[in-house]
Amino acid sequence: LEEAMRAAISSQLVVVEPDDGYAFRHALVREAVHDDLLPGEHARLHARYAAAIEAEPGLAGGPGQALSAVAYHWYAAHDHPRALTAALRAATAAGERFAYAEKHSLLERVLELWEQVPDAADRIGMSHLEVLEEGLYAADAAGDRERALRLARAALAEVDREREPLRAARLLERQACILAILSRSDGAAEVREAYRLASRVPDAAERAPLLADIAVATMRSDWQEGGRIAQEAAAAAQHLGDIAARVSATITYGQLCSRKLSPEVALTELRRAARDAEQIGDGKGLVRALVNISDLLYEVGEYAESAATAGDGITEAARLGVSRSKGAFLLSNRAEALFALGEWDEAERLCAQSARLDLIGSKAIHWMTVRSRLRLARGHPEAHKFVARAAAYLARPYVEGQFRLPLRELRITAALADPPAAVAVASEALADPELASDPRYAWPLLAAAARATVVAGAAPVRERVQELAATVPVRYPAERAFAAQVAAEFAEPVEAYPAWQAAVAAWRVDGQPYPRAGALLRLAEAAAAAGERAAAADAVLEARRIAADLAAAPLTEAAETLARRLGLRVAGRWGADGESLTRREREVLALVAAGYSNRRIAEELYITPKTASVHVSRIIAKLAVGNRTEAAAVARDLGLLA
């Protein structure tokens, strides 16, 4: 051995490891040697590796790595019986570590080997159907919904629905959820059948947890029926003392409360469910509760708390290995809340994190909508490509209203530069049947459609917006602000100024800076038309400062264009805070404000008149003013004369 190793090391094929072991110098060398083995050598080598690691697991690292390595080597050695049992052991261990992608891959290996091991069921103590089910749940948790759907269909083909209604109902419920996530259908037919079968299960302890899950799936197509089933599940769980089932049912009912009852009731229920889940160690229940809490907090205008709650959920989802499934919405929920707060750089980082997860279906729609909105607002050169990618989901057979309506609103906003196109998109969006029943997403869409009708002068679309605005409920701060904005868009000229004042005031209450800045520009136009030039200047200046803070280039350009169009004297006040001026330039500016000429400035500061002139020119350029008088006005605004 030593003689052979010496030759390999001298040839730089093998290197000495720090712990006195050996390794190939490069993975390509290892692959070349491995591929050069004859079939018999290949099988014997892998069998020896498998036996060695089974005898001494530490050779492969930790216990989890050892089990996976043994499964791999027995498979490579073509020892199918040993490979089968080793793959199942490794899959079980992977599930205990929340490594669902690895578990799914190993269970696929079990299914692959099943036909090659005649007594497979006896060897592993599981039926083929049970392996399919385990593979389905692992693939679902890992976020591989396409494979999960195929496994669900395969399992349903094997199960006897009449003899095993509980198992069939659970598989149908999973299939319904996966179909909805993939935007294939609302899963209504599958979930109705699941409820029918679940109702036949005599054991209430087995039925209650399943009913809670069926309630969630039912709510996609029938909100009221879903709430009824959730109450049924909650009552059964309470009677049985099944805390996990009660948590699931409570979360589902909390979603119903967010539409039908007060937010205080819904948040109280959801927070209680989160505490219960945490106390019993129900990590997945906790993650689901945090998803819904963060979402409802956003709806009622508690953006900072929404972002913090979603952040807690992201951490918990990562711990449980469900970042690509249950945790996916937490990333986009936090990004959405940060967008509302004006923390756009962090929102962009979270969207990039979501992109790396390579989510599909409804899991991808939310973050793609947030990122598209963000890139439109910042004038990203490819913003419209992002909008088009997100809006492409509207062509799918089924997209939930909570995703569909924001996509429709996004398309209107993106098309505003082309008024006829914006009106056409708005007209299509206003026909959506869910508008009248979902105020959270209806009001932003109505505001965008109202703007489109104003810039394009489309009377029929305007009438439809006004009709809906008269019927859609107004409950929370953002909805009130959007409603005020719609009213201001359609206000008569004599009423426009107070109407836009009301809209801006509503956005101040809500706290979102970006829509407030947009309303401020409309207020400036109305104020100028009403002869309130000072108010117009103040509104433009505030909008421009918000735009600068957000790095919202289109909004910045709109504010500057409006200021020039209205002839407003605000050019030297654009976000001027004096920070760009050096200490010497501040001294020069103070003397300019005192009325000193360049020669007198030079004498006062012991510099040459030419140097003083250069300082004055730089100050005028930095403050974006036209002359010394405007520079002096800025100096007074900044308190530099004190």
XYZ file of C-alpha atoms in Angstrom:
642
model
C 0.000 0.000 0.000
C 2.719 2.459 1.004
C 4.648 1.804 -2.212
C 1.520 2.352 -4.304
C 0.593 5.528 -2.382
C 4.110 6.930 -2.775
C 3.857 6.529 -6.560
C 0.400 8.165 -6.647
C 1.565 11.099 -4.514
C 4.719 11.576 -6.583
C 2.534 11.740 -9.685
C 0.380 14.422 -7.970
C -2.734 12.305 -8.307
C -3.187 11.918 -4.542
C -2.403 14.325 -1.674
C -1.843 13.781 2.039
C -4.655 15.040 4.265
C -3.938 16.915 7.544
C -5.318 13.974 9.586
C -2.842 11.492 7.995
C -5.389 10.350 5.454
C -5.253 10.578 1.667
C -7.439 12.190 -0.965
C -7.446 12.630 -4.703
C -5.913 15.949 -5.659
C -8.934 16.851 -7.768
C -12.476 15.522 -8.121
C -11.919 15.029 -11.844
C -9.033 12.651 -11.086
C -11.273 10.654 -8.762
C -14.008 10.482 -11.407
C -11.514 9.358 -14.055
C -10.196 6.541 -11.851
C -13.726 5.527 -10.885
C -14.909 5.462 -14.492
C -11.891 3.359 -15.471
C -12.956 0.512 -13.172
C -14.293 -2.667 -14.723
C -17.903 -3.535 -13.790
C -16.826 -6.215 -11.302
C -14.218 -3.936 -9.741
C -16.795 -1.149 -9.513
C -19.330 -3.333 -7.670
C -16.733 -4.868 -5.311
C -15.214 -1.478 -4.476
C -18.564 0.096 -3.553
C -19.578 -2.968 -1.541
C -16.339 -2.689 0.459
C -17.005 1.012 1.069
C -20.548 0.248 2.247
C -19.358 -2.506 4.604
C -16.538 -0.337 5.972
C -18.870 2.593 6.725
C -21.472 0.311 8.294
C -18.747 -1.055 10.584
C -17.357 2.406 11.389
C -19.851 5.243 10.646
C -17.341 7.883 11.676
C -15.465 7.290 8.426
C -18.240 9.172 6.586
C -18.629 12.016 9.082
C -21.755 12.104 11.256
C -24.524 9.488 11.555
C -26.693 11.137 8.908
C -23.875 11.268 6.366
C -22.965 7.646 7.120
C -26.500 6.392 6.407
C -26.671 8.296 3.126
C -23.204 7.070 2.145
C -24.091 3.446 2.894
C -27.270 3.762 0.816
C -25.284 5.215 -2.078
C -22.542 2.578 -1.994
C -24.915 -0.407 -1.799
C -26.821 1.064 -4.736
C -23.579 1.563 -6.725
C -22.582 -2.012 -5.824
C -25.870 -3.231 -7.385
C -26.838 -4.967 -4.130
C -30.495 -4.078 -4.468
C -31.848 -5.597 -1.217
C -29.215 -3.859 0.916
C -29.581 -0.639 -1.119
C -33.354 -0.679 -0.517
C -33.162 -1.019 3.266
C -30.237 1.411 3.518
C -32.108 4.036 1.474
C -35.141 3.799 3.759
C -32.992 4.126 6.906
C -31.247 7.158 5.426
C -34.593 8.678 4.373
C -35.973 8.301 7.898
C -32.867 9.954 9.339
C -33.085 12.791 6.792
C -36.704 13.443 7.793
C -35.678 13.682 11.442
C -33.175 16.386 10.437
C -35.902 18.213 8.433
C -33.837 17.523 5.287
C -36.923 16.957 3.157
C -35.266 17.244 -0.255
C -32.785 14.539 0.747
C -35.562 12.397 2.198
C -37.554 12.712 -1.016
C -34.538 11.732 -3.132
C -33.875 8.645 -0.994
C -37.511 7.552 -1.103
C -37.395 7.874 -4.888
C -34.517 5.386 -4.704
C -36.713 3.030 -2.643
C -39.472 3.273 -5.254
C -36.952 2.691 -8.043
C -35.657 -0.482 -6.366
C -39.085 -1.797 -5.371
C -39.659 -4.000 -8.409
C -36.100 -5.356 -8.235
C -36.520 -6.688 -4.678
C -39.354 -9.262 -4.613
C -39.846 -9.125 -0.830
C -39.391 -5.341 -0.576
C -42.420 -4.778 1.692
C -41.290 -7.429 4.176
C -37.716 -6.141 4.216
C -38.600 -2.546 5.080
C -41.890 -3.091 6.909
C -43.785 -0.691 4.616
C -46.167 -1.125 1.713
C -45.602 0.475 -1.670
C -48.519 2.836 -0.948
C -46.910 3.956 2.326
C -43.656 4.745 0.532
C -45.599 6.756 -2.062
C -47.284 8.710 0.725
C -44.003 9.420 2.525
C -42.444 10.501 -0.768
C -45.413 12.778 -1.473
C -45.179 14.560 1.890
C -41.382 14.902 1.612
C -41.573 16.311 -1.928
C -44.335 18.715 -0.840
C -42.316 19.948 2.151
C -39.232 20.356 -0.055
C -41.222 22.471 -2.517
C -41.095 20.001 -5.432
C -44.809 20.314 -6.212
C -44.691 18.744 -9.671
C -43.229 15.523 -8.285
C -45.549 15.682 -5.280
C -48.548 15.851 -7.615
C -47.381 12.783 -9.550
C -46.875 10.869 -6.313
C -50.329 11.904 -5.063
C -51.935 10.609 -8.244
C -49.977 7.356 -8.034
C -51.017 6.876 -4.406
C -54.684 7.604 -5.166
C -54.558 4.993 -7.918
C -53.536 2.380 -5.341
C -55.788 3.281 -2.427
C -59.222 1.730 -1.970
C -61.384 4.772 -1.152
C -64.256 2.824 0.321
C -62.128 0.620 2.587
C -59.674 3.398 3.600
C -61.619 6.673 3.491
C -59.232 8.480 5.869
C -56.145 7.742 3.764
C -57.951 8.596 0.512
C -59.320 11.838 1.966
C -55.864 12.957 3.087
C -54.383 12.218 -0.328
C -57.207 14.121 -2.049
C -56.711 17.099 0.269
C -52.986 17.174 -0.591
C -53.754 16.876 -4.293
C -56.208 19.782 -4.067
C -53.640 22.007 -2.349
C -50.887 21.153 -4.819
C -53.169 21.822 -7.799
C -53.975 25.260 -6.362
C -50.312 26.049 -5.715
C -49.458 25.061 -9.297
C -52.373 27.234 -10.525
C -53.930 24.240 -12.283
C -57.326 24.431 -10.547
C -58.935 25.467 -7.271
C -59.062 21.805 -6.214
C -62.770 22.127 -5.410
C -63.759 18.721 -6.780
C -60.961 16.933 -4.921
C -61.651 18.664 -1.635
C -65.389 18.009 -1.805
C -64.660 14.328 -2.237
C -62.130 14.513 0.601
C -64.766 15.979 2.923
C -67.284 13.305 1.911
C -64.797 10.564 2.717
C -63.632 12.220 5.943
C -67.208 12.402 7.172
C -67.344 8.604 6.981
C -64.371 8.148 9.330
C -65.819 6.976 12.673
C -62.755 7.856 14.771
C -63.102 11.534 15.735
C -59.444 11.702 16.812
C -58.357 10.785 13.280
C -60.996 12.921 11.597
C -60.414 16.252 13.413
C -56.873 17.040 12.106
C -57.918 16.125 8.585
C -61.005 18.360 8.748
C -58.785 21.306 9.696
C -56.708 20.790 6.547
C -59.801 20.253 4.394
C -61.179 23.560 5.691
C -58.110 25.414 4.366
C -58.463 23.829 0.925
C -62.218 24.467 0.835
C -61.807 28.185 1.503
C -60.164 28.660 -1.896
C -63.449 27.986 -3.658
C -66.051 28.547 -0.927
C -65.102 30.892 1.895
C -68.231 30.294 3.949
C -68.108 26.503 3.672
C -64.429 26.527 4.594
C -65.227 28.528 7.716
C -67.994 26.118 8.660
C -65.679 23.110 8.323
C -63.005 24.952 10.327
C -65.499 25.481 13.157
C -66.486 21.813 12.966
C -62.811 20.795 13.179
C -62.129 23.211 16.045
C -65.088 21.892 18.049
C -63.987 18.290 17.526
C -60.372 19.107 18.440
C -61.479 20.982 21.568
C -63.597 18.043 22.666
C -60.724 15.613 22.088
C -58.031 17.841 23.552
C -56.082 17.624 20.287
C -54.088 20.858 20.448
C -52.397 20.476 17.043
C -55.729 19.999 15.276
C -57.223 22.907 17.215
C -54.282 25.109 16.175
C -54.801 24.250 12.500
C -58.549 24.856 12.694
C -58.051 28.114 14.612
C -55.633 29.431 11.982
C -58.120 28.623 9.238
C -60.945 30.282 11.133
C -58.664 33.253 11.792
C -58.382 33.685 8.025
C -62.183 33.747 7.845
C -62.292 36.308 10.646
C -60.008 38.613 8.701
C -62.768 38.980 6.110
C -65.930 38.739 8.141
C -65.096 39.931 11.646
C -62.872 42.535 13.291
C -59.080 42.298 12.966
C -58.829 42.281 16.760
C -60.787 39.009 16.905
C -58.757 37.438 14.114
C -55.386 38.499 15.550
C -56.356 37.309 19.021
C -57.289 33.886 17.670
C -54.187 33.604 15.493
C -51.822 34.659 18.278
C -53.377 32.146 20.629
C -52.882 29.464 17.981
C -49.225 30.494 17.605
C -48.658 30.253 21.375
C -50.322 26.832 21.516
C -48.249 25.577 18.577
C -45.052 26.798 20.206
C -45.911 25.174 23.540
C -46.505 21.727 22.034
C -43.562 21.953 19.640
C -45.747 22.117 16.538
C -43.228 23.963 14.373
C -45.226 23.763 11.166
C -48.348 25.015 12.920
C -46.315 27.923 14.325
C -44.940 28.805 10.877
C -48.419 28.733 9.379
C -49.750 30.934 12.191
C -46.927 33.456 11.673
C -47.667 33.575 7.931
C -51.261 34.533 8.648
C -50.443 36.929 11.493
C -47.915 38.837 9.399
C -50.386 38.971 6.523
C -53.224 40.305 8.664
C -50.955 42.851 10.367
C -50.059 44.178 6.929
C -53.725 44.398 5.994
C -54.585 46.506 9.048
C -51.601 48.814 8.492
C -49.187 47.547 11.161
C -46.319 47.285 8.697
C -43.400 47.273 11.123
C -44.967 44.543 13.258
C -45.849 42.587 10.119
C -42.220 42.671 8.980
C -40.967 41.607 12.415
C -43.460 38.722 12.649
C -42.540 37.495 9.183
C -38.873 37.687 10.184
C -39.538 35.398 13.159
C -41.354 32.998 10.853
C -38.483 32.959 8.337
C -36.116 31.819 11.085
C -38.498 29.082 12.241
C -39.172 27.898 8.680
C -35.442 27.609 8.009
C -35.011 25.570 11.208
C -37.726 23.162 10.075
C -36.454 22.885 6.498
C -39.680 24.256 4.986
C -38.378 27.520 3.490
C -39.497 26.420 0.010
C -42.975 25.385 1.139
C -44.675 26.854 4.200
C -41.933 29.446 4.682
C -42.053 30.845 1.139
C -44.810 33.351 1.920
C -42.910 34.662 4.937
C -40.124 35.991 2.728
C -42.553 37.803 0.446
C -44.713 38.948 3.388
C -41.666 40.581 4.969
C -40.583 42.060 1.624
C -44.090 43.479 1.096
C -44.139 45.065 4.564
C -40.658 46.545 4.060
C -41.744 47.951 0.702
C -44.639 49.677 2.467
C -42.250 51.070 5.090
C -39.890 52.413 2.426
C -37.068 50.003 3.295
C -36.627 49.085 -0.333
C -33.052 47.806 -0.320
C -33.898 45.129 2.254
C -37.106 44.297 0.373
C -35.047 43.766 -2.789
C -32.634 41.491 -0.887
C -35.521 39.312 0.291
C -36.946 39.117 -3.228
C -33.546 37.967 -4.451
C -33.562 35.312 -1.723
C -36.973 34.141 -2.929
C -35.671 34.021 -6.490
C -32.849 31.715 -5.411
C -35.401 29.299 -3.940
C -36.749 28.784 -7.468
C -40.365 28.735 -6.318
C -43.203 27.838 -8.663
C -46.906 28.585 -8.951
C -48.577 30.690 -6.294
C -45.455 30.523 -4.124
C -43.654 32.570 -6.796
C -46.434 35.026 -7.688
C -46.264 37.009 -4.456
C -42.540 37.773 -4.424
C -42.525 38.407 -8.181
C -45.318 40.970 -7.734
C -43.431 42.734 -4.929
C -40.189 42.796 -6.936
C -41.953 44.026 -10.088
C -43.608 46.812 -8.104
C -40.261 47.740 -6.582
C -38.462 47.804 -9.917
C -41.175 49.859 -11.548
C -40.977 52.381 -8.725
C -37.202 52.632 -9.068
C -37.211 52.829 -12.847
C -35.215 49.657 -13.371
C -34.335 49.375 -17.084
C -35.945 45.919 -17.287
C -38.876 46.605 -14.977
C -41.445 45.874 -17.678
C -39.887 42.469 -18.328
C -40.350 41.613 -14.647
C -43.968 42.813 -14.830
C -44.574 40.681 -17.925
C -43.094 37.588 -16.227
C -45.319 38.074 -13.198
C -48.429 38.904 -15.235
C -47.950 35.740 -17.311
C -49.468 33.821 -14.390
C -52.830 35.401 -15.268
C -52.970 33.098 -18.288
C -53.007 30.008 -16.067
C -56.282 28.127 -15.512
C -56.516 29.117 -11.860
C -54.944 31.885 -9.782
C -56.285 32.799 -6.338
C -57.816 36.251 -5.972
C -55.186 37.346 -3.449
C -52.587 36.915 -6.220
C -54.716 37.665 -9.272
C -55.971 41.116 -8.241
C -52.498 42.530 -7.378
C -51.236 41.238 -10.734
C -54.051 43.060 -12.492
C -53.302 46.261 -10.589
C -49.593 45.888 -11.406
C -50.380 45.653 -15.130
C -52.430 48.877 -14.996
C -49.668 50.731 -13.144
C -47.028 49.523 -15.595
C -49.148 50.671 -18.564
C -49.905 54.222 -17.330
C -47.297 55.695 -19.688
C -49.531 54.456 -22.543
C -53.032 55.707 -21.579
C -55.053 53.679 -24.133
C -53.245 50.480 -23.114
C -53.739 51.295 -19.434
C -57.477 51.774 -19.972
C -57.732 48.486 -21.870
C -55.968 46.625 -19.075
C -58.106 48.412 -16.481
C -61.314 47.536 -18.294
C -60.349 43.853 -18.229
C -59.365 44.022 -14.566
C -62.601 45.713 -13.507
C -64.552 42.697 -14.784
C -62.950 40.442 -12.167
C -65.788 38.996 -10.050
C -63.766 39.025 -6.838
C -63.284 42.807 -6.769
C -66.492 43.513 -4.898
C -65.705 41.014 -2.115
C -62.023 41.658 -1.400
C -61.393 45.280 -0.330
C -57.715 44.765 0.481
C -56.844 44.103 -3.153
C -59.772 45.916 -4.758
C -58.861 49.427 -3.587
C -55.307 49.563 -4.997
C -56.689 48.274 -8.304
C -59.493 50.861 -8.292
C -56.979 53.641 -7.598
C -54.782 52.523 -10.498
C -57.813 52.219 -12.782
C -59.024 55.681 -11.718
C -55.653 57.151 -12.638
C -55.776 55.406 -16.013
C -59.224 56.823 -16.779
C -58.087 60.350 -15.839
C -55.007 60.326 -18.062
C -56.937 58.718 -20.939
C -60.356 60.314 -20.450
C -62.237 57.009 -20.659
C -65.791 57.662 -19.450
C -67.170 54.052 -19.447
C -64.269 52.759 -17.396
C -64.601 55.734 -15.059
C -68.256 54.847 -14.472
C -67.320 51.259 -13.614
C -64.669 52.449 -11.136
C -67.161 54.786 -9.475
C -69.774 52.035 -9.336
C -67.371 49.667 -7.573
C -66.014 52.403 -5.298
C -69.534 52.944 -4.032
C -69.921 49.280 -3.037
C -66.491 47.999 -1.941
C -66.156 48.264 1.863
C -63.542 50.557 3.434
C -62.069 49.175 6.665
C -58.384 49.854 7.301
C -55.997 52.827 6.822
C -54.636 51.868 3.387
C -58.135 51.201 2.080
C -59.283 54.603 3.375
C -56.320 56.264 1.686
C -56.954 54.542 -1.647
C -60.659 55.411 -1.401
C -59.787 59.060 -0.762
C -57.420 58.949 -3.720
C -60.122 57.566 -6.027
C -62.493 60.316 -4.853
C -59.821 62.958 -5.476
C -59.101 61.646 -8.988
C -62.762 62.168 -9.912
C -63.337 65.401 -7.965
C -64.591 68.463 -9.814
C -61.902 71.148 -10.347
C -63.286 73.340 -7.592
C -63.151 70.417 -5.129
C -59.849 68.912 -6.270
C -57.597 70.794 -3.835
C -59.429 69.768 -0.623
C -59.961 66.264 -2.027
C -56.232 65.755 -2.560
C -55.519 67.261 0.841
C -57.774 64.551 2.291
C -55.978 61.851 0.291
C -52.544 63.007 1.470
C -53.793 63.175 5.056
C -55.099 59.608 4.763
C -51.717 58.398 3.504
C -50.020 60.135 6.426
C -52.221 58.133 8.785
C -51.420 54.895 6.947
C -47.691 55.621 6.951
C -46.611 54.403 3.502
C -44.242 57.009 2.022
C -44.366 56.042 -1.655
C -48.120 56.360 -2.326
C -48.086 59.500 -0.165
C -45.502 61.018 -2.502
C -47.656 60.218 -5.517
C -50.666 61.845 -3.843
C -48.521 64.881 -2.967
C -47.771 65.482 -6.640
C -51.486 65.391 -7.446
C -52.032 67.766 -4.502
C -49.406 70.134 -5.911
C -51.226 70.265 -9.262
C -54.553 70.943 -7.547
C -53.012 73.555 -5.236
C -51.412 75.402 -8.153
C -54.735 75.386 -10.015
C -56.390 76.835 -6.902
C -53.781 79.603 -6.684
C -52.111 78.087 -3.605
C -48.566 78.290 -4.975
C -46.834 78.024 -1.598
C -48.768 74.861 -0.792
C -47.952 73.498 -4.239
C -44.246 74.134 -3.706
C -44.325 72.456 -0.290
C -46.103 69.402 -1.719
C -43.663 69.033 -4.616
C -40.709 69.474 -2.275
C -41.963 66.781 0.132
C -42.671 64.375 -2.728
C -39.186 64.969 -4.145
C -37.540 64.321 -0.793
C -39.459 61.050 -0.377
C -38.422 60.051 -3.894
C -34.782 60.804 -3.100
C -34.910 58.720 0.099
C -36.403 55.776 -1.813
C -34.168 56.196 -4.879
C -37.414 56.251 -6.876
C -36.102 57.743 -10.120
C -39.443 58.051 -12.013
C -41.043 59.796 -9.036
C -38.047 62.134 -8.752
C -38.313 63.011 -12.425
C -42.068 63.546 -12.129
C -41.576 65.943 -9.197
C -38.897 67.946 -11.007
C -40.957 68.073 -14.206
C -44.010 69.255 -12.291
C -41.982 71.922 -10.515
C -40.715 73.267 -13.855
C -44.154 73.080 -15.453
C -45.751 74.992 -12.611
C -42.843 77.447 -12.412
C -42.358 76.678 -8.743
C -39.276 78.074 -6.957
C -38.191 74.855 -5.282
C -35.146 73.890 -7.340
C -32.662 74.868 -4.658
C -34.573 73.076 -1.910
C -34.564 69.546 -3.404
C -33.563 67.558 -0.400
C -30.952 70.208 0.427
C -29.502 69.410 3.815
C -26.115 71.074 3.460
C -24.320 67.777 3.932
C -22.741 67.961 0.477
C -21.054 71.263 1.332
C -17.538 71.365 2.777
C -16.764 73.417 5.890
C -15.193 76.170 3.724
C -18.195 76.178 1.377
C -20.507 76.660 4.336
C -18.436 79.657 5.412
C -18.604 81.088 1.898
C -22.368 80.474 1.694
C -22.942 82.330 4.962
C -21.092 85.354 3.522
C -23.031 85.094 0.250
C -26.254 85.163 2.277
C -24.953 88.269 4.068
C -24.621 90.015 0.685
C -20.831 89.858 0.304
C -19.273 90.112 -3.154
C -16.553 87.687 -4.215
C -13.871 90.278 -3.426
C -15.223 90.911 0.083
C -15.496 87.121 0.668
C -11.836 86.792 -0.369
C -10.794 89.523 2.044
C -12.827 88.036 4.908
C -11.458 84.517 4.451
C -7.929 85.454 3.337
C -8.277 83.783 -0.047
C -7.967 85.098 -3.596
C -11.037 86.516 -5.396
C -10.642 83.756 -8.002
C -10.792 81.070 -5.297
C -13.870 82.741 -3.802
C -15.518 82.716 -7.226
C -14.790 78.999 -7.619
C -16.334 78.287 -4.186
C -19.474 80.254 -5.080
C -19.845 78.411 -8.398
C -19.502 75.029 -6.684
C -22.065 75.988 -4.033
C -24.605 77.047 -6.680
C -24.044 73.774 -8.541
C -24.332 71.578 -5.422
C -27.530 73.255 -4.284
C -28.987 73.223 -7.813
C -29.910 76.909 -7.600
C -29.803 79.533 -10.310
C -28.010 82.417 -8.595
C -26.572 83.865 -5.375
C -29.989 85.039 -4.152
C -31.452 81.524 -4.312
C -28.319 80.177 -2.624
C -28.858 82.674 0.195
C -32.463 81.474 0.568
C -31.239 77.877 0.900
C -28.703 78.991 3.531
C -31.535 80.471 5.578
C -33.660 77.284 5.123
C -30.758 75.180 6.384
C -30.068 77.407 9.370
C -26.529 78.145 8.195
C -26.774 81.774 9.261
C -27.166 80.951 12.927
